[in-house]
Amino acid sequence: MLFTSYEFLGFLFLFFLLYFIIPKKGQWIFLLCASCLFYAFSGVKYLIYIGCTTLSTYLVSRRIEEIGEEQKAFIQQKKGTLSREEKKAYKASIKKKQWNWLLFCLIFNFSILAVCKYANFAISNINSILRLTKSDVVVPFFSVALPLGISYYTFQMMGYVIDIYRGKYLAEKNLGKLALFASFFPQLMQGPISRFDDLSETLFSGHSFDIKRVSFGLQRILWGFLKKLVIADRILPAVNTIIRNPDTYQGIYVLLGMLFYALELYADFTGGIDMVIGIAEVLGIRVKENFERPYFSKSIKEYWNRWHISLGSWFTEYIFYPVSVCQPMLKLSKFSRSHFGEAVGKRIPVYLATILVWITTGIWHGAAWNFVVWGLMNCIVLLISQELQPCYRWFHKKFQLEGKWGFRLFQVVRTVLLMSSIRMFDCYRDVPTTFRMFFNMLTYYNWKEIGVQEMLGLGITAADYGILVMGTVLLITVSLMGRSGSVREKIARKPAAVRFFIWYGLFLAVLLFGAYGEGYDASQFIYNQF
């Protein structure tokens, strides 16, 4: 059930209506039932998967906490009788028990994810190796459909159980509430990946109908619809025409497709997140922002701090930091310092942890080599940029360009072009083709071949281009306005006539300019597949 489908709009209207009618203390239960119903639309059998993840996480987190309580009780009981060494040894044994439970939970749930999402990818590569060895053995593929949002809820729940192991907060004792945290329907389809201590502050509370909050939430949903239907889905035919015909559309068309895809992906993904946050806001539930004007970034590092923020912070907190400071890594760093020098030794943990994070990030996005290479390319660019920091500092000191408007604009354009180039692995979905088209874009000069008729031959009309230009200008304008505070708050301070003109105008824009019509089925959100 897509966010842009009539079925979902009907579901949402009925849900909003009932949510504020029922008693506050029962709202979270109603929300859990609605989330399960929503998930069942993708397939009732898939409730088993999210149910297994929820139940295993609940039992393991409770067990980890119980072991910790047993430790406190034992130490309190033996207070004054245990030596320092005995107490240290006892705590180490307790920590090992907790670690074993955590490891079981991680292996169990990531195994479910691996089988559903990556088993056929692994089998495909095994079969390729067998063919190279001229073996007649063929490993059969699995016939397992990918459950809705499995990457999102698995990462979210594993982050929760890791936090319990670290003692960040107490384990949730109510299984139903933990199930709601896993299945909260707005964020099931494309995130963000929430933290329990953040989302639980408002997820389980009762909420009254607040006209300003509901109005703001509906405005956010409307803004998401405009991004998705008016911009992303309208430019989609041109993107598909270019990337699906690499032998026909070369040179300047590759650059054009690359930039069109950057606009489509941004409008699609942020539009979906706007809907998620807007739905939650109507309910009185706070969901953290997942984007912060990423296309205004002046560097790759800044870009990834602003794009899909929840995923980046998950990898940083649960993979990068633990890996970079684990005992084997510290020993390797010490060995490298003594044999290869201080400069190499201090880089080893950072480099290896960064490489692991980006390989995992690539695999998270999809079970294909193009995503692995996409992750590695991001990693390479980030590490090179990090190593060139002394050169950047010298350059800025020498030419005094830092902070100047023209140079900031250059940095933004450079970052957009660089990220769009790396994203070509996502466009063409084939590693050799991507490299071929990238170098073709740089070496095949056919700028004069492109004209009005050629642009119209990409599958969208002159009116479509006009709407896209206006939509893009609107996106940029709203982003610029958002740098100095909430745009909705600014609009709310305007006279009633102005507010009506703005929001009714956006509503009409979605109705009149949305890319749909008779027999049209809204395109699936790009990040639904992850």
PDB file of C-alpha atoms in Angstrom, residues 111-285:
ATOM      1  CA  SER A 111      20.572 -14.001   9.375  1.00  0.00           C
ATOM      2  CA  ILE A 112      16.878 -13.460   8.589  1.00  0.00           C
ATOM      3  CA  LEU A 113      17.805 -10.279   6.740  1.00  0.00           C
ATOM      4  CA  ALA A 114      20.659 -12.019   4.925  1.00  0.00           C
ATOM      5  CA  VAL A 115      18.523 -14.948   3.768  1.00  0.00           C
ATOM      6  CA  CYS A 116      15.673 -12.731   2.571  1.00  0.00           C
ATOM      7  CA  LYS A 117      17.789 -10.043   0.933  1.00  0.00           C
ATOM      8  CA  TYR A 118      21.241 -11.431   0.130  1.00  0.00           C
ATOM      9  CA  ALA A 119      20.997 -15.216  -0.282  1.00  0.00           C
ATOM     10  CA  ASN A 120      20.321 -15.114  -4.021  1.00  0.00           C
ATOM     11  CA  PHE A 121      23.091 -12.546  -4.515  1.00  0.00           C
ATOM     12  CA  ALA A 122      25.536 -14.898  -2.782  1.00  0.00           C
ATOM     13  CA  ILE A 123      24.268 -17.883  -4.772  1.00  0.00           C
ATOM     14  CA  SER A 124      24.642 -15.934  -8.021  1.00  0.00           C
ATOM     15  CA  ASN A 125      28.282 -15.212  -7.231  1.00  0.00           C
ATOM     16  CA  ILE A 126      28.917 -18.829  -6.211  1.00  0.00           C
ATOM     17  CA  ASN A 127      27.453 -20.015  -9.511  1.00  0.00           C
ATOM     18  CA  SER A 128      29.641 -17.537 -11.389  1.00  0.00           C
ATOM     19  CA  ILE A 129      32.735 -18.941  -9.694  1.00  0.00           C
ATOM     20  CA  LEU A 130      31.602 -22.488 -10.457  1.00  0.00           C
ATOM     21  CA  ARG A 131      31.173 -21.582 -14.120  1.00  0.00           C
ATOM     22  CA  LEU A 132      34.692 -20.172 -14.204  1.00  0.00           C
ATOM     23  CA  THR A 133      35.981 -23.487 -12.871  1.00  0.00           C
ATOM     24  CA  LYS A 134      33.901 -25.248 -15.571  1.00  0.00           C
ATOM     25  CA  SER A 135      31.944 -27.101 -12.946  1.00  0.00           C
ATOM     26  CA  ASP A 136      28.553 -28.576 -13.802  1.00  0.00           C
ATOM     27  CA  VAL A 137      27.236 -27.869 -10.311  1.00  0.00           C
ATOM     28  CA  VAL A 138      24.534 -25.182 -10.131  1.00  0.00           C
ATOM     29  CA  VAL A 139      23.291 -23.980  -6.761  1.00  0.00           C
ATOM     30  CA  PRO A 140      19.512 -23.370  -6.900  1.00  0.00           C
ATOM     31  CA  PHE A 141      18.132 -19.967  -5.987  1.00  0.00           C
ATOM     32  CA  PHE A 142      15.824 -19.243  -3.066  1.00  0.00           C
ATOM     33  CA  SER A 143      12.249 -18.260  -3.721  1.00  0.00           C
ATOM     34  CA  VAL A 144      11.849 -15.764  -0.885  1.00  0.00           C
ATOM     35  CA  ALA A 145      10.093 -12.426  -1.335  1.00  0.00           C
ATOM     36  CA  LEU A 146      11.577  -9.458   0.514  1.00  0.00           C
ATOM     37  CA  PRO A 147       9.389  -8.411   3.479  1.00  0.00           C
ATOM     38  CA  LEU A 148       8.397  -4.742   3.564  1.00  0.00           C
ATOM     39  CA  GLY A 149      10.906  -2.528   5.377  1.00  0.00           C
ATOM     40  CA  ILE A 150      13.035  -5.421   6.678  1.00  0.00           C
ATOM     41  CA  SER A 151      16.276  -3.425   6.467  1.00  0.00           C
ATOM     42  CA  TYR A 152      14.745  -0.547   8.406  1.00  0.00           C
ATOM     43  CA  TYR A 153      13.102  -2.425  11.246  1.00  0.00           C
ATOM     44  CA  THR A 154      16.018  -4.886  11.604  1.00  0.00           C
ATOM     45  CA  PHE A 155      18.553  -2.077  11.993  1.00  0.00           C
ATOM     46  CA  GLN A 156      16.225  -0.160  14.299  1.00  0.00           C
ATOM     47  CA  MET A 157      15.672  -3.134  16.593  1.00  0.00           C
ATOM     48  CA  MET A 158      19.319  -4.175  16.614  1.00  0.00           C
ATOM     49  CA  GLY A 159      20.273  -0.626  17.559  1.00  0.00           C
ATOM     50  CA  TYR A 160      17.813  -0.929  20.450  1.00  0.00           C
ATOM     51  CA  VAL A 161      19.234  -4.199  21.798  1.00  0.00           C
ATOM     52  CA  ILE A 162      22.806  -2.876  21.482  1.00  0.00           C
ATOM     53  CA  ASP A 163      21.777   0.171  23.513  1.00  0.00           C
ATOM     54  CA  ILE A 164      20.336  -2.121  26.203  1.00  0.00           C
ATOM     55  CA  TYR A 165      23.612  -4.048  26.275  1.00  0.00           C
ATOM     56  CA  ARG A 166      25.506  -0.766  26.676  1.00  0.00           C
ATOM     57  CA  GLY A 167      23.208   0.276  29.509  1.00  0.00           C
ATOM     58  CA  LYS A 168      21.982   3.372  27.688  1.00  0.00           C
ATOM     59  CA  TYR A 169      18.431   2.900  28.979  1.00  0.00           C
ATOM     60  CA  LEU A 170      16.221   0.218  30.534  1.00  0.00           C
ATOM     61  CA  ALA A 171      14.626  -2.505  28.426  1.00  0.00           C
ATOM     62  CA  GLU A 172      10.963  -2.030  27.523  1.00  0.00           C
ATOM     63  CA  LYS A 173       8.904  -4.432  29.651  1.00  0.00           C
ATOM     64  CA  ASN A 174       5.731  -4.183  27.556  1.00  0.00           C
ATOM     65  CA  LEU A 175       6.008  -6.433  24.495  1.00  0.00           C
ATOM     66  CA  GLY A 176       3.209  -4.546  22.746  1.00  0.00           C
ATOM     67  CA  LYS A 177       5.027  -1.230  23.048  1.00  0.00           C
ATOM     68  CA  LEU A 178       8.238  -2.720  21.685  1.00  0.00           C
ATOM     69  CA  ALA A 179       6.202  -4.217  18.820  1.00  0.00           C
ATOM     70  CA  LEU A 180       4.845  -0.738  18.066  1.00  0.00           C
ATOM     71  CA  PHE A 181       8.379   0.660  18.046  1.00  0.00           C
ATOM     72  CA  ALA A 182       9.306  -1.965  15.442  1.00  0.00           C
ATOM     73  CA  SER A 183       6.190  -1.644  13.296  1.00  0.00           C
ATOM     74  CA  PHE A 184       5.166   2.049  13.507  1.00  0.00           C
ATOM     75  CA  PHE A 185       3.610   2.140  10.053  1.00  0.00           C
ATOM     76  CA  PRO A 186       4.640   5.581   8.674  1.00  0.00           C
ATOM     77  CA  GLN A 187       8.367   4.811   8.912  1.00  0.00           C
ATOM     78  CA  LEU A 188       8.195   1.143   7.887  1.00  0.00           C
ATOM     79  CA  MET A 189       8.515   1.905   4.181  1.00  0.00           C
ATOM     80  CA  GLN A 190      11.574   4.153   4.080  1.00  0.00           C
ATOM     81  CA  GLY A 191      12.641   5.147   7.556  1.00  0.00           C
ATOM     82  CA  PRO A 192      14.025   7.058   9.244  1.00  0.00           C
ATOM     83  CA  ILE A 193      15.765   4.531  11.498  1.00  0.00           C
ATOM     84  CA  SER A 194      14.677   5.829  14.899  1.00  0.00           C
ATOM     85  CA  ARG A 195      16.277   5.368  18.311  1.00  0.00           C
ATOM     86  CA  PHE A 196      14.083   3.986  21.060  1.00  0.00           C
ATOM     87  CA  ASP A 197      14.886   6.741  23.554  1.00  0.00           C
ATOM     88  CA  ASP A 198      13.943   9.392  20.971  1.00  0.00           C
ATOM     89  CA  LEU A 199      10.769   7.879  19.511  1.00  0.00           C
ATOM     90  CA  SER A 200       9.389   6.418  22.757  1.00  0.00           C
ATOM     91  CA  GLU A 201       9.100   9.887  24.316  1.00  0.00           C
ATOM     92  CA  THR A 202       5.940  10.517  22.281  1.00  0.00           C
ATOM     93  CA  LEU A 203       5.082   7.161  20.659  1.00  0.00           C
ATOM     94  CA  PHE A 204       3.343   5.616  23.672  1.00  0.00           C
ATOM     95  CA  SER A 205       1.759   8.764  25.084  1.00  0.00           C
ATOM     96  CA  GLY A 206      -1.837   9.867  24.659  1.00  0.00           C
ATOM     97  CA  HIS A 207      -2.356  12.880  22.402  1.00  0.00           C
ATOM     98  CA  SER A 208      -5.209  15.354  22.170  1.00  0.00           C
ATOM     99  CA  PHE A 209      -6.351  16.940  18.932  1.00  0.00           C
ATOM    100  CA  ASP A 210      -4.314  20.122  18.475  1.00  0.00           C
ATOM    101  CA  ILE A 211      -5.363  22.231  15.492  1.00  0.00           C
ATOM    102  CA  LYS A 212      -1.951  23.833  14.940  1.00  0.00           C
ATOM    103  CA  ARG A 213      -0.067  20.537  15.200  1.00  0.00           C
ATOM    104  CA  VAL A 214      -2.523  18.710  12.942  1.00  0.00           C
ATOM    105  CA  SER A 215      -2.456  21.578  10.462  1.00  0.00           C
ATOM    106  CA  PHE A 216       1.350  21.591  10.402  1.00  0.00           C
ATOM    107  CA  GLY A 217       1.399  17.819   9.943  1.00  0.00           C
ATOM    108  CA  LEU A 218      -1.029  17.949   7.022  1.00  0.00           C
ATOM    109  CA  GLN A 219       1.044  20.728   5.462  1.00  0.00           C
ATOM    110  CA  ARG A 220       4.145  18.555   5.710  1.00  0.00           C
ATOM    111  CA  ILE A 221       2.264  15.649   4.085  1.00  0.00           C
ATOM    112  CA  LEU A 222       1.086  17.934   1.273  1.00  0.00           C
ATOM    113  CA  TRP A 223       4.656  19.136   0.696  1.00  0.00           C
ATOM    114  CA  GLY A 224       5.770  15.511   0.452  1.00  0.00           C
ATOM    115  CA  PHE A 225       3.056  14.760  -2.097  1.00  0.00           C
ATOM    116  CA  LEU A 226       4.162  17.702  -4.204  1.00  0.00           C
ATOM    117  CA  LYS A 227       7.784  16.549  -4.201  1.00  0.00           C
ATOM    118  CA  LYS A 228       6.842  12.988  -5.081  1.00  0.00           C
ATOM    119  CA  LEU A 229       4.033  13.435  -7.626  1.00  0.00           C
ATOM    120  CA  VAL A 230       4.845  16.779  -9.230  1.00  0.00           C
ATOM    121  CA  ILE A 231       8.643  16.482  -9.403  1.00  0.00           C
ATOM    122  CA  ALA A 232       9.974  12.950  -8.871  1.00  0.00           C
ATOM    123  CA  ASP A 233       7.369  11.020 -10.833  1.00  0.00           C
ATOM    124  CA  ARG A 234       7.231  13.664 -13.581  1.00  0.00           C
ATOM    125  CA  ILE A 235      10.947  13.521 -14.331  1.00  0.00           C
ATOM    126  CA  LEU A 236      11.071   9.712 -13.995  1.00  0.00           C
ATOM    127  CA  PRO A 237      10.300   8.940 -17.693  1.00  0.00           C
ATOM    128  CA  ALA A 238      13.261  11.047 -18.854  1.00  0.00           C
ATOM    129  CA  VAL A 239      15.579   9.356 -16.362  1.00  0.00           C
ATOM    130  CA  ASN A 240      14.449   5.907 -17.488  1.00  0.00           C
ATOM    131  CA  THR A 241      14.789   6.787 -21.165  1.00  0.00           C
ATOM    132  CA  ILE A 242      18.424   7.851 -20.723  1.00  0.00           C
ATOM    133  CA  ILE A 243      19.724   5.169 -18.367  1.00  0.00           C
ATOM    134  CA  ARG A 244      17.932   2.256 -20.046  1.00  0.00           C
ATOM    135  CA  ASN A 245      19.405   3.110 -23.435  1.00  0.00           C
ATOM    136  CA  PRO A 246      23.128   3.689 -22.793  1.00  0.00           C
ATOM    137  CA  ASP A 247      24.101   2.976 -26.400  1.00  0.00           C
ATOM    138  CA  THR A 248      21.741   5.656 -27.678  1.00  0.00           C
ATOM    139  CA  TYR A 249      22.087   8.362 -25.043  1.00  0.00           C
ATOM    140  CA  GLN A 250      25.736   9.213 -24.548  1.00  0.00           C
ATOM    141  CA  GLY A 251      27.941  12.214 -23.813  1.00  0.00           C
ATOM    142  CA  ILE A 252      25.844  15.175 -22.714  1.00  0.00           C
ATOM    143  CA  TYR A 253      22.840  12.892 -22.189  1.00  0.00           C
ATOM    144  CA  VAL A 254      24.750  10.980 -19.514  1.00  0.00           C
ATOM    145  CA  LEU A 255      25.342  14.231 -17.621  1.00  0.00           C
ATOM    146  CA  LEU A 256      21.713  15.162 -18.128  1.00  0.00           C
ATOM    147  CA  GLY A 257      20.487  11.787 -16.855  1.00  0.00           C
ATOM    148  CA  MET A 258      22.839  12.002 -13.901  1.00  0.00           C
ATOM    149  CA  LEU A 259      21.446  15.399 -12.858  1.00  0.00           C
ATOM    150  CA  PHE A 260      17.848  14.390 -13.576  1.00  0.00           C
ATOM    151  CA  TYR A 261      18.309  11.358 -11.336  1.00  0.00           C
ATOM    152  CA  ALA A 262      19.760  13.548  -8.566  1.00  0.00           C
ATOM    153  CA  LEU A 263      16.593  15.649  -8.654  1.00  0.00           C
ATOM    154  CA  GLU A 264      14.313  12.613  -8.849  1.00  0.00           C
ATOM    155  CA  LEU A 265      16.011  10.804  -5.956  1.00  0.00           C
ATOM    156  CA  TYR A 266      15.984  13.872  -3.719  1.00  0.00           C
ATOM    157  CA  ALA A 267      12.337  14.715  -4.413  1.00  0.00           C
ATOM    158  CA  ASP A 268      11.307  11.057  -4.081  1.00  0.00           C
ATOM    159  CA  PHE A 269      13.159  10.243  -0.877  1.00  0.00           C
ATOM    160  CA  THR A 270      12.653  13.528   0.961  1.00  0.00           C
ATOM    161  CA  GLY A 271       9.039  13.611  -0.206  1.00  0.00           C
ATOM    162  CA  GLY A 272       8.464  10.233   1.404  1.00  0.00           C
ATOM    163  CA  ILE A 273      10.201  11.324   4.603  1.00  0.00           C
ATOM    164  CA  ASP A 274       8.069  14.497   4.660  1.00  0.00           C
ATOM    165  CA  MET A 275       4.977  12.284   4.582  1.00  0.00           C
ATOM    166  CA  VAL A 276       6.343  10.089   7.391  1.00  0.00           C
ATOM    167  CA  ILE A 277       7.156  13.062   9.635  1.00  0.00           C
ATOM    168  CA  GLY A 278       3.878  14.770   8.727  1.00  0.00           C
ATOM    169  CA  ILE A 279       1.749  11.722   9.587  1.00  0.00           C
ATOM    170  CA  ALA A 280       3.591  11.338  12.894  1.00  0.00           C
ATOM    171  CA  GLU A 281       3.178  15.056  13.608  1.00  0.00           C
ATOM    172  CA  VAL A 282      -0.594  14.842  13.135  1.00  0.00           C
ATOM    173  CA  LEU A 283      -0.600  12.078  15.759  1.00  0.00           C
ATOM    174  CA  GLY A 284       1.572  14.097  18.134  1.00  0.00           C
ATOM    175  CA  ILE A 285       4.576  11.812  17.646  1.00  0.00           C
TER     176      ILE A 285
END
